[in-house]
Amino acid sequence: MRRMKKGPVTFILMGLTDHPELQLPLFVLFLLNYTATVMGNLSLMNLICLNSNLHTPMYFFIFNLSCIDFCYSFVFTPKMLMSFVLEKNTISFTGCMTQLFFFCFFVNSECYVLTAMAYDRYVAICKPLLYKSVMSPKICCLLMCAVYLMGFVSAVVHTGFMIQINFCASNIINHYMCDIFPLLQLSCTSTYINELVSSAVVGTIIILSSLIILNSYAMILSNIIRMSSAKGWSKAMGTCGSHIITVGLFYGSRLLAYIKPSSAEAADEGKFFSVFYTLVVPVLNPLIYSLRNKDVKLAVKKTMKRMTG
């Protein structure tokens, strides 16, 4: 089988579907999704910046989560939208590796941010008297630096191993973006090491962060059960509810998407689940954290009053 050089390779992204009658409706749907994601996360970030009552550790992490979702949407959505209107949606080798790097960086960083948020809720509910000292501005900044550093390292590992691959005559990626496993399927050399490293990195990130999140919420639940006040119970569940919904959507869809496809149908299912954590979760996060949150609703009212008054 003829090998292709690493440098000048041009990939063709198959997109989400090859049914012509679905191209226009999906283009409109995902364009609206893209606009809502950008506007929603940008609005939430501005709201947190402009209202001093939201300058707390919890909203500091929500701000960073929105920032990740905002940047995340620019990595692959424009290219995905092009696949609905172009007959052949191509991407260069350099562009593909760049997309893969930033995709890995942002998606792994989001895992770590959600983990940090779970720890923040644990301290707030289980150790309220120590909250200000444990979650001080300095500690929060250090946590976020660690989040982005670990996201960067995992992205470098994934991209570094992918660059070493020799790609075969087939350069058609059965996906709407340059994701790890669809790219590995194009290799004409053994991908055992790449698959092992990718599975180890993804598995470690998901398992460790899931364990920390589950442990945090187990202790929160234990603390809530001991609460005699119905008001305290309601407040605790209210502050954790939004985070639980986000974690469930993000981790659930990511786990389903990363089950290695063994057939064309399974690969299509993988693309479907990828849509959830790459497109659905980022657009839902601002709604989840605003519609269920009294502080955010109050901040919206204050901001609107300031703008109209």
Short mmCIF file of C-alpha atoms in Angstrom, two decimals, residues 4-187:
data_model
loop_
_atom_site.label_atom_id
_atom_site.label_comp_id
_atom_site.label_asym_id
_atom_site.label_seq_id
_atom_site.Cartn_x
_atom_site.Cartn_y
_atom_site.Cartn_z
CA MET A 4 1.74 9.35 2.05
CA LYS A 5 4.31 11.76 3.39
CA LYS A 6 3.45 13.37 6.69
CA GLY A 7 3.91 16.99 5.61
CA PRO A 8 1.80 17.57 2.50
CA VAL A 9 -1.06 15.25 3.42
CA THR A 10 -4.51 16.74 2.89
CA PHE A 11 -7.38 15.08 4.71
CA ILE A 12 -11.03 15.01 3.68
CA LEU A 13 -13.55 15.34 6.51
CA MET A 14 -16.65 13.25 5.80
CA GLY A 15 -18.76 15.33 8.16
CA LEU A 16 -21.69 14.25 10.27
CA THR A 17 -23.78 12.67 7.52
CA ASP A 18 -23.59 11.90 3.80
CA HIS A 19 -27.34 12.29 3.18
CA PRO A 20 -27.82 15.32 0.83
CA GLU A 21 -31.34 16.09 2.07
CA LEU A 22 -30.01 16.61 5.64
CA GLN A 23 -27.15 18.97 4.76
CA LEU A 24 -29.12 22.26 4.76
CA PRO A 25 -31.28 21.55 7.86
CA LEU A 26 -28.17 20.45 9.80
CA PHE A 27 -26.23 23.50 8.61
CA VAL A 28 -28.98 25.83 9.91
CA LEU A 29 -29.31 23.85 13.17
CA PHE A 30 -25.59 23.87 13.97
CA LEU A 31 -25.16 27.49 12.86
CA LEU A 32 -27.83 28.46 15.40
CA ASN A 33 -26.12 26.22 17.96
CA TYR A 34 -22.75 27.89 17.25
CA THR A 35 -24.25 31.38 17.59
CA ALA A 36 -26.02 30.45 20.83
CA THR A 37 -22.82 28.88 22.25
CA VAL A 38 -20.73 31.98 21.51
CA MET A 39 -23.34 34.48 22.71
CA GLY A 40 -24.39 32.44 25.76
CA ASN A 41 -20.88 31.85 27.11
CA LEU A 42 -19.73 35.38 26.27
CA SER A 43 -22.77 36.82 28.08
CA LEU A 44 -22.14 34.66 31.17
CA MET A 45 -18.46 35.67 31.27
CA ASN A 46 -19.38 39.37 30.99
CA LEU A 47 -22.05 38.97 33.67
CA ILE A 48 -19.54 37.45 36.11
CA CYS A 49 -16.99 40.19 35.38
CA LEU A 50 -19.47 43.06 35.78
CA ASN A 51 -21.15 41.93 39.03
CA SER A 52 -19.14 41.95 42.25
CA ASN A 53 -21.59 39.57 43.98
CA LEU A 54 -20.41 36.90 41.51
CA HIS A 55 -16.73 37.36 42.37
CA THR A 56 -16.55 34.13 44.36
CA PRO A 57 -14.59 30.87 43.82
CA MET A 58 -17.65 29.07 42.39
CA TYR A 59 -18.20 31.73 39.72
CA PHE A 60 -14.47 31.97 39.08
CA PHE A 61 -14.60 28.33 37.97
CA ILE A 62 -17.85 28.88 36.04
CA PHE A 63 -16.14 31.80 34.25
CA ASN A 64 -13.27 29.52 33.22
CA LEU A 65 -15.70 26.79 32.15
CA SER A 66 -17.51 29.31 29.93
CA CYS A 67 -14.17 30.56 28.59
CA ILE A 68 -13.20 26.99 27.63
CA ASP A 69 -16.58 26.36 25.96
CA PHE A 70 -16.33 29.70 24.13
CA CYS A 71 -12.83 28.95 22.76
CA TYR A 72 -13.72 25.30 22.21
CA SER A 73 -16.49 26.24 19.77
CA PHE A 74 -13.98 27.97 17.45
CA VAL A 75 -11.76 24.89 17.15
CA PHE A 76 -13.94 22.72 14.93
CA THR A 77 -17.44 24.21 14.47
CA PRO A 78 -16.56 26.54 11.53
CA LYS A 79 -14.93 23.60 9.70
CA MET A 80 -17.89 21.39 10.54
CA LEU A 81 -20.33 23.95 9.10
CA MET A 82 -18.29 24.00 5.89
CA SER A 83 -18.81 20.25 5.50
CA PHE A 84 -22.55 20.89 5.04
CA VAL A 85 -22.09 23.34 2.14
CA LEU A 86 -18.91 22.12 0.40
CA GLU A 87 -18.78 19.06 -1.83
CA LYS A 88 -15.34 18.16 -0.46
CA ASN A 89 -14.32 19.57 2.94
CA THR A 90 -10.51 19.34 3.07
CA ILE A 91 -8.07 20.14 5.86
CA SER A 92 -4.27 20.19 5.67
CA PHE A 93 -2.06 17.96 7.81
CA THR A 94 -0.89 21.00 9.81
CA GLY A 95 -4.46 22.25 10.21
CA CYS A 96 -5.61 18.80 11.30
CA MET A 97 -2.87 18.44 13.92
CA THR A 98 -3.56 21.99 15.17
CA GLN A 99 -7.25 21.19 15.49
CA LEU A 100 -6.44 17.95 17.31
CA PHE A 101 -4.12 19.77 19.74
CA PHE A 102 -6.63 22.45 20.71
CA PHE A 103 -9.48 19.94 20.82
CA CYS A 104 -7.52 17.77 23.30
CA PHE A 105 -6.42 20.83 25.27
CA PHE A 106 -9.90 22.25 25.77
CA VAL A 107 -11.79 18.98 26.30
CA ASN A 108 -9.27 17.72 28.89
CA SER A 109 -9.14 21.13 30.58
CA GLU A 110 -12.94 21.01 30.90
CA CYS A 111 -12.63 17.65 32.71
CA TYR A 112 -10.23 19.20 35.22
CA VAL A 113 -12.36 22.34 35.69
CA LEU A 114 -15.42 20.20 36.47
CA THR A 115 -13.28 18.29 38.98
CA ALA A 116 -12.11 21.53 40.63
CA MET A 117 -15.74 22.71 40.81
CA ALA A 118 -16.76 19.50 42.60
CA TYR A 119 -13.99 20.07 45.17
CA ASP A 120 -15.14 23.68 45.58
CA ARG A 121 -18.72 22.52 46.33
CA TYR A 122 -17.37 19.92 48.79
CA VAL A 123 -15.46 22.56 50.76
CA ALA A 124 -18.40 25.01 50.65
CA ILE A 125 -20.91 22.49 52.04
CA CYS A 126 -18.77 20.21 54.23
CA LYS A 127 -16.18 22.72 55.48
CA PRO A 128 -18.03 26.09 55.41
CA LEU A 129 -15.94 27.68 58.18
CA LEU A 130 -12.72 26.94 56.27
CA TYR A 131 -14.10 27.87 52.84
CA LYS A 132 -12.54 31.35 52.55
CA SER A 133 -9.09 30.15 53.58
CA VAL A 134 -9.12 26.87 51.61
CA MET A 135 -10.58 28.42 48.44
CA SER A 136 -8.68 31.70 48.60
CA PRO A 137 -8.06 33.68 45.37
CA LYS A 138 -4.46 32.42 45.35
CA ILE A 139 -5.51 28.76 45.67
CA CYS A 140 -8.17 29.19 42.97
CA CYS A 141 -5.63 30.72 40.57
CA LEU A 142 -3.15 27.91 41.29
CA LEU A 143 -5.88 25.32 40.65
CA MET A 144 -6.70 26.91 37.29
CA CYS A 145 -3.00 27.09 36.34
CA ALA A 146 -2.76 23.36 37.14
CA VAL A 147 -5.91 22.71 35.06
CA TYR A 148 -4.51 24.42 31.96
CA LEU A 149 -1.04 22.91 32.46
CA MET A 150 -2.44 19.36 32.64
CA GLY A 151 -4.66 20.08 29.64
CA PHE A 152 -1.62 21.32 27.71
CA VAL A 153 0.50 18.27 28.63
CA SER A 154 -2.20 15.80 27.58
CA ALA A 155 -2.70 17.68 24.28
CA VAL A 156 1.06 17.59 23.59
CA VAL A 157 1.14 13.83 24.28
CA HIS A 158 -1.80 13.07 21.95
CA THR A 159 -0.58 15.34 19.15
CA GLY A 160 3.07 14.33 19.50
CA PHE A 161 2.27 10.65 19.01
CA MET A 162 -0.13 11.40 16.14
CA ILE A 163 2.51 13.37 14.20
CA GLN A 164 4.73 10.26 14.12
CA ILE A 165 2.16 8.22 12.17
CA ASN A 166 2.54 7.40 8.46
CA PHE A 167 -0.81 7.77 6.73
CA CYS A 168 -1.91 5.51 3.87
CA ALA A 169 -3.52 6.16 0.49
CA SER A 170 -6.92 6.69 2.13
CA ASN A 171 -7.08 10.18 3.59
CA ILE A 172 -10.82 10.31 4.30
CA ILE A 173 -11.59 10.93 7.99
CA ASN A 174 -14.93 9.42 9.00
CA HIS A 175 -15.74 12.32 11.31
CA TYR A 176 -16.55 16.03 11.30
CA MET A 177 -13.23 16.88 13.00
CA CYS A 178 -9.71 15.54 13.49
CA ASP A 179 -10.32 13.26 16.47
CA ILE A 180 -7.87 10.66 17.78
CA PHE A 181 -9.41 7.31 16.82
CA PRO A 182 -10.72 8.30 13.34
CA LEU A 183 -7.16 9.46 12.53
CA LEU A 184 -5.60 6.25 13.84
CA GLN A 185 -7.80 4.28 11.42
CA LEU A 186 -5.93 5.90 8.50
CA SER A 187 -2.50 4.65 9.57
#
